[in-house]
Tab-separated table of C-alpha atoms in Angstrom:
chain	number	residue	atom	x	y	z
A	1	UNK	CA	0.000	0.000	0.000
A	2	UNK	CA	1.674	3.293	-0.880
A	3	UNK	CA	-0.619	5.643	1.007
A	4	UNK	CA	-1.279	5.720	4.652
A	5	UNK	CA	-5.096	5.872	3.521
A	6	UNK	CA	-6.584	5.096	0.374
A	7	UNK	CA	-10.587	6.280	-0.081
A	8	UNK	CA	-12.377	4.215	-3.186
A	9	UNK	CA	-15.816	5.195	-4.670
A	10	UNK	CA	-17.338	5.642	-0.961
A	11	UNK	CA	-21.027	7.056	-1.163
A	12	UNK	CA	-22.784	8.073	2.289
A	13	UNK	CA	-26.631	8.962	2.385
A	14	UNK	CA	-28.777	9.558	5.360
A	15	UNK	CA	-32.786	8.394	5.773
A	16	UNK	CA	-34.611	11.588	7.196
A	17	UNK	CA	-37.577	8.274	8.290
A	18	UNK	CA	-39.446	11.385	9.892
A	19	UNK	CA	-40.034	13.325	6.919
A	20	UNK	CA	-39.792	10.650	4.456
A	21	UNK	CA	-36.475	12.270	3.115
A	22	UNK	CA	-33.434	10.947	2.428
A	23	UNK	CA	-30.144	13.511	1.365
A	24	UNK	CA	-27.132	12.349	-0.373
A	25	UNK	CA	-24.212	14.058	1.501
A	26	UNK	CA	-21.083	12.131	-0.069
A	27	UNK	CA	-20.759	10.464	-3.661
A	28	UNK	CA	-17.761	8.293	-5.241
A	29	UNK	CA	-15.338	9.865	-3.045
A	30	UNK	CA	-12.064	8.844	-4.009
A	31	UNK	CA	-9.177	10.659	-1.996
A	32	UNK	CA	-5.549	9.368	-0.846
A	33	UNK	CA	-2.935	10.531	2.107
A	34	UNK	CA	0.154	9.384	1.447
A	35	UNK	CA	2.683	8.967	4.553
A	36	UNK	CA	3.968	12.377	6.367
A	37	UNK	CA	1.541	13.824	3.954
A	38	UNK	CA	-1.231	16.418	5.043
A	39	UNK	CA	-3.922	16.769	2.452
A	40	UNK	CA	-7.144	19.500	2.840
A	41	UNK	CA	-9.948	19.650	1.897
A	42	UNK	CA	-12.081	22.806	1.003
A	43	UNK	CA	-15.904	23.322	-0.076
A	44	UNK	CA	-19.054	25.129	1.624
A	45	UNK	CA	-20.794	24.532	4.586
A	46	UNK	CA	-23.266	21.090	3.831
A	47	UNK	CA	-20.587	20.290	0.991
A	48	UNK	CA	-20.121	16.511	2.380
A	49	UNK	CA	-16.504	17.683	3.991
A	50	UNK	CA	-17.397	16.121	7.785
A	51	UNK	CA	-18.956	13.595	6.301
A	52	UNK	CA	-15.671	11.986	4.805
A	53	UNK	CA	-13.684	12.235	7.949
A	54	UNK	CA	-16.365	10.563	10.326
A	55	UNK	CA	-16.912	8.087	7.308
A	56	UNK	CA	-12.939	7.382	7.741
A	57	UNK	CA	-13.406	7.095	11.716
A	58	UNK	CA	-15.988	5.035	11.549
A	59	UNK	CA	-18.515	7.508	13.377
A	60	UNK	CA	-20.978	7.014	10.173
A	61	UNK	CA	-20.941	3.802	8.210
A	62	UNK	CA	-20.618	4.289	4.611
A	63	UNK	CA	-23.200	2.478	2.419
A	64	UNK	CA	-20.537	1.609	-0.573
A	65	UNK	CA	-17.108	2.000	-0.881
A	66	UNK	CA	-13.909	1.040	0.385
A	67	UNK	CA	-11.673	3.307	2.924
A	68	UNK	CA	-8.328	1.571	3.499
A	69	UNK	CA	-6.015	2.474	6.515
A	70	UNK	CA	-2.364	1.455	6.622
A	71	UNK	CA	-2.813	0.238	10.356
A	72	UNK	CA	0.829	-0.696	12.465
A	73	UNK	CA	-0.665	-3.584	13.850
A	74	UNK	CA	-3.723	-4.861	11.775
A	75	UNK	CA	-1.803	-3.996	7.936
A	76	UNK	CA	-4.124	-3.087	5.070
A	77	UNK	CA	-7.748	-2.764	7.129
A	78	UNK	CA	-11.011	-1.523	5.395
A	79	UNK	CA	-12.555	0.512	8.335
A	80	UNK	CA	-15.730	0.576	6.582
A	81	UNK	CA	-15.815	-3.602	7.354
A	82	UNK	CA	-13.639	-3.716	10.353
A	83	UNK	CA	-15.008	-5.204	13.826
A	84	UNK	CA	-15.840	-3.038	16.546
A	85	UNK	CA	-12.904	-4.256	18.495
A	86	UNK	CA	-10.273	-3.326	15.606
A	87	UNK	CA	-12.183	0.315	15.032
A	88	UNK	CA	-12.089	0.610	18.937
A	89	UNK	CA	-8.030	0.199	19.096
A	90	UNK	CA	-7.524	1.781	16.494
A	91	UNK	CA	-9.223	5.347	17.968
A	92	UNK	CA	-6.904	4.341	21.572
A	93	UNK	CA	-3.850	4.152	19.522
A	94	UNK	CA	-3.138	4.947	15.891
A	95	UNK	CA	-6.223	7.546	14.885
A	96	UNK	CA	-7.065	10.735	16.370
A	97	UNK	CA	-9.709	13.040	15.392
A	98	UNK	CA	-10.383	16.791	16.477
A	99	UNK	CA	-13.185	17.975	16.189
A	100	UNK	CA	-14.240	22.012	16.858
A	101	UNK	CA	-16.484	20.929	19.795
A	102	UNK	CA	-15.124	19.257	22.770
A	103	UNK	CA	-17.014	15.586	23.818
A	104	UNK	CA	-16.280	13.832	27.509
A	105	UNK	CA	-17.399	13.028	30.347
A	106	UNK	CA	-18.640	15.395	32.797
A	107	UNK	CA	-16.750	15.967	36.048
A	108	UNK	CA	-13.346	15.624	33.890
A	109	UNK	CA	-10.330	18.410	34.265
A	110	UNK	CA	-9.287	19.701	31.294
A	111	UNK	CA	-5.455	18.185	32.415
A	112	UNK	CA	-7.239	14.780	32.717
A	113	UNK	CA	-8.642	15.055	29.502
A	114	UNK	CA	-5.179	14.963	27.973
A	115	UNK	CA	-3.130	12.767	30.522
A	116	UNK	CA	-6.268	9.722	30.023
A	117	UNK	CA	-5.637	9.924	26.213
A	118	UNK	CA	-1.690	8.996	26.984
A	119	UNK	CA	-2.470	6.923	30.219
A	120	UNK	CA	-4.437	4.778	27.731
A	121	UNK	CA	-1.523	4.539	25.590
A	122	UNK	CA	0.403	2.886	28.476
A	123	UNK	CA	2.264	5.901	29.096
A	124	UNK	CA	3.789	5.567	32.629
A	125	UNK	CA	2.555	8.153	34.904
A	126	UNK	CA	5.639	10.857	35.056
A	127	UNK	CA	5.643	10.934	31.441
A	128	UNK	CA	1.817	11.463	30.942
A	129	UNK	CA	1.831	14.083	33.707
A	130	UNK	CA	4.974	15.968	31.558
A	131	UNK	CA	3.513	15.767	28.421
A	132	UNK	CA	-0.116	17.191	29.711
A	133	UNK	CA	1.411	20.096	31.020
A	134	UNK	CA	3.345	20.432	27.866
A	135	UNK	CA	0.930	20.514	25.542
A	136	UNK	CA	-1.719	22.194	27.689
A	137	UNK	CA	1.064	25.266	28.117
A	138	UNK	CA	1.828	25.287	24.423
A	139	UNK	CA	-1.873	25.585	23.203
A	140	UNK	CA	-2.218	28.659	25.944
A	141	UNK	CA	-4.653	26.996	27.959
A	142	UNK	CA	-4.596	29.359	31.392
A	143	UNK	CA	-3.172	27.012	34.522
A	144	UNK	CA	-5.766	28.338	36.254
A	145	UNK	CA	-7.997	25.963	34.015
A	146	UNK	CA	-5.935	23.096	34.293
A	147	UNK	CA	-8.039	21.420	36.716
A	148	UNK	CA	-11.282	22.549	36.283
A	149	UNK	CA	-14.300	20.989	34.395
A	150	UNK	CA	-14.299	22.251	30.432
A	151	UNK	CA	-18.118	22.477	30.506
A	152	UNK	CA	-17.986	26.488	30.564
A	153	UNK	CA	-14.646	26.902	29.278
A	154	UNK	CA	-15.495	29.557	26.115
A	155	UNK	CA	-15.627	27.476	22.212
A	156	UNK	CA	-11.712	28.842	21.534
A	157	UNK	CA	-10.890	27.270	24.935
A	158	UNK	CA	-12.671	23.806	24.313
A	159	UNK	CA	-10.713	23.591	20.465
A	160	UNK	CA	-7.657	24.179	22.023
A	161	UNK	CA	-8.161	20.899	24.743
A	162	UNK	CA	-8.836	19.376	21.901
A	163	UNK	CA	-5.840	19.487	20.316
A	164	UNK	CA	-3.936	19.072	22.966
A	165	UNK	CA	-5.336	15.621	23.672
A	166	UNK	CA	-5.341	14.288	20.178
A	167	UNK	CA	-1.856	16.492	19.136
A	168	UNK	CA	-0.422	14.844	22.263
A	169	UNK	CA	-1.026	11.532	21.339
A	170	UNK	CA	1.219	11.902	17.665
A	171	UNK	CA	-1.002	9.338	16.483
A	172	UNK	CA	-0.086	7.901	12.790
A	173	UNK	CA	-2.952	9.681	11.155
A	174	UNK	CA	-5.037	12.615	12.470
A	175	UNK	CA	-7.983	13.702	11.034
A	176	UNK	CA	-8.651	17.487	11.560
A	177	UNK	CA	-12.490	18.939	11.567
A	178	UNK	CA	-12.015	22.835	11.421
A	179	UNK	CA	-9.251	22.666	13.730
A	180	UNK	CA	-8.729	26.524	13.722
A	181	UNK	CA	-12.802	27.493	13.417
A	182	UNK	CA	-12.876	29.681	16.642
A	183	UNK	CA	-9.310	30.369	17.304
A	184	UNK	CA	-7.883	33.751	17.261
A	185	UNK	CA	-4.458	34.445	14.752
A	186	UNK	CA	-1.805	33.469	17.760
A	187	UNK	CA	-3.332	30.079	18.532
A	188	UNK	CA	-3.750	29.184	14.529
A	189	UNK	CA	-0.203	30.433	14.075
A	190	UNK	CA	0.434	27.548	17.049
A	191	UNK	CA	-1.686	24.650	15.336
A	192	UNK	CA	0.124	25.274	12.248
A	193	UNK	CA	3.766	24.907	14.263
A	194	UNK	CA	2.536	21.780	15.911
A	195	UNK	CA	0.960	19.960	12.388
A	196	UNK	CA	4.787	20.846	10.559
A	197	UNK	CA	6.205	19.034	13.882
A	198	UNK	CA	3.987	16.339	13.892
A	199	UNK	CA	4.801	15.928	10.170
A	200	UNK	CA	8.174	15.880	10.868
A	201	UNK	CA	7.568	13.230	13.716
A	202	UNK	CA	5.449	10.811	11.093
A	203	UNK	CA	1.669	11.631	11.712
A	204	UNK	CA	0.126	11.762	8.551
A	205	UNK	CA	-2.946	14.032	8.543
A	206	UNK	CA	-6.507	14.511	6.750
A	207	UNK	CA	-7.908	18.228	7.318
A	208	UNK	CA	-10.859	20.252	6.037
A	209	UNK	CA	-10.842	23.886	6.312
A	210	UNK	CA	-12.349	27.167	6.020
A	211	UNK	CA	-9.698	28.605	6.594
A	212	UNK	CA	-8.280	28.746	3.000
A	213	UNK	CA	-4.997	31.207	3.716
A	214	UNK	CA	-4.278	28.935	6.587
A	215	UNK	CA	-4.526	25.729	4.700
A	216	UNK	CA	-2.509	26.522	2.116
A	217	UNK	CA	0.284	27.001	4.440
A	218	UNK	CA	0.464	23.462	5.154
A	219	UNK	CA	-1.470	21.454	3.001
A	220	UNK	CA	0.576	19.212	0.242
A	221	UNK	CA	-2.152	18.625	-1.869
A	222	UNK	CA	-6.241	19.886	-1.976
A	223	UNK	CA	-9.423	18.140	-2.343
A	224	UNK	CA	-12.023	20.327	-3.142
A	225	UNK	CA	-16.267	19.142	-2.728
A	226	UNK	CA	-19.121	20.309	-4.128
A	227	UNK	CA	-22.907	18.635	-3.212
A	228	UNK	CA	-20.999	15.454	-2.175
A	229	UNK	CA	-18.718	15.492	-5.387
A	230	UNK	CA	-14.850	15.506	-4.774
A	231	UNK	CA	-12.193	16.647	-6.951
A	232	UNK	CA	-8.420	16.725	-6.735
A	233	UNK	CA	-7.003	20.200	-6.861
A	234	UNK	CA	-2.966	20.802	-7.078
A	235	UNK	CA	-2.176	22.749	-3.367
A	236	UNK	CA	-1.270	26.799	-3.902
């Protein structure tokens, strides 16, 4: 396999059963990521971009297609057909995902938000604790905030948790969902430092953007979707 993730003719509709409706959001999407390699991708708002990404993490199930992940420990795996308990390892260990809206449990510190996602890696404790603090410094997260719940931490404050966790992690392949959507110019300048490091490191990364000036700052190449239709476009 000579891309880290290889997307073939997947189609993704969803049944509105309520109103009898049902909406086409992605069709014969054909994309691939090749290793160290950070491709965007670009369209309006309801274009199908989210769609691809939770297609590719397995938080909607594609109805055709095939979406092929260059996995450490499993090889060439199809995570449109792959078990629960291979998707669910996967997500612990080799994937991450940020989204702009911040998911967990209630009653969680924002510094235990990042130092689970490592502890779960088997990180030992010292080294989890030093790489929280780390990352939860770089992204400019107060200290003040460290230990208290994220539930009314403002939308900027939640993204930036957010990538800290996943970002922390240096997973293989990171999928990015408007990353920088409610960031100011300081912490975008930051996000873009941290996905040339991670490149550097070996993550491999899928983003879509609104962001267009940012994007082209470090994208390698540029998918670009129109009502669910993709098409390749050579990066600025």
């Amino acid at each position: 396999m000579e891309n880290i993730v290889e997307i073939q003719n997947m189609s993704k509709t969803f049944h509105l059963y309520t109103v009898g409706k049902t909406i086409q959001a992605s069709e014969n999407i054909s994309l691939n990521v090749g290793y160290h390699e950070f491709a965007g991708i670009v369209g309006k708002s309801g274009s199908g971009k989210s769609t691809i990404l939770k297609c590719l993490y397995r938080t909607y199930l594609p109805q055709q297609g095939a979406l092929y992940y260059d996995s450490e420990k499993f090889g060439k795996i199809d995570m449109r057909t792959a078990g629960e308990r291979e998707i669910i390892y996967l997500r612990k260990y080799e994937i991450g995902y940020v989204s702009q809206f911040l998911t967990i449990m209630p009653r969680v510190t924002a510094r235990e938000v990042v130092k689970t996602a490592l502890s779960d890696m088997g990180l030992e404790k010292d080294a989890a604790d030093a790489r929280t603090e780390e990352m939860l410094s770089y992204f400019e997260l107060d200290r003040e905030l460290w230990d208290s719940y994220p539930l009314n931490f403002s939308g900027g404050e939640k993204l930036r948790l957010n990538l800290a966790r996943a970002m922390a992690k240096e997973p293989r392949l990171l999928l990015l969902d408007e990353p920088t959507a409610s960031l100011d110019n300081s912490s975008k300048l930051r996000v873009r430092d941290m996905i040339r490091k991670l490149k550097e490191h070996g993550t491999s990364m899928l983003g879509i953007f609104h962001d267009i000036e940012f994007m082209d700052t470090v994208c390698d190449k540029v998918y670009t979707i129109e009502n669910g239709v993709l098409k390749y476009e050579q990066c600025s």
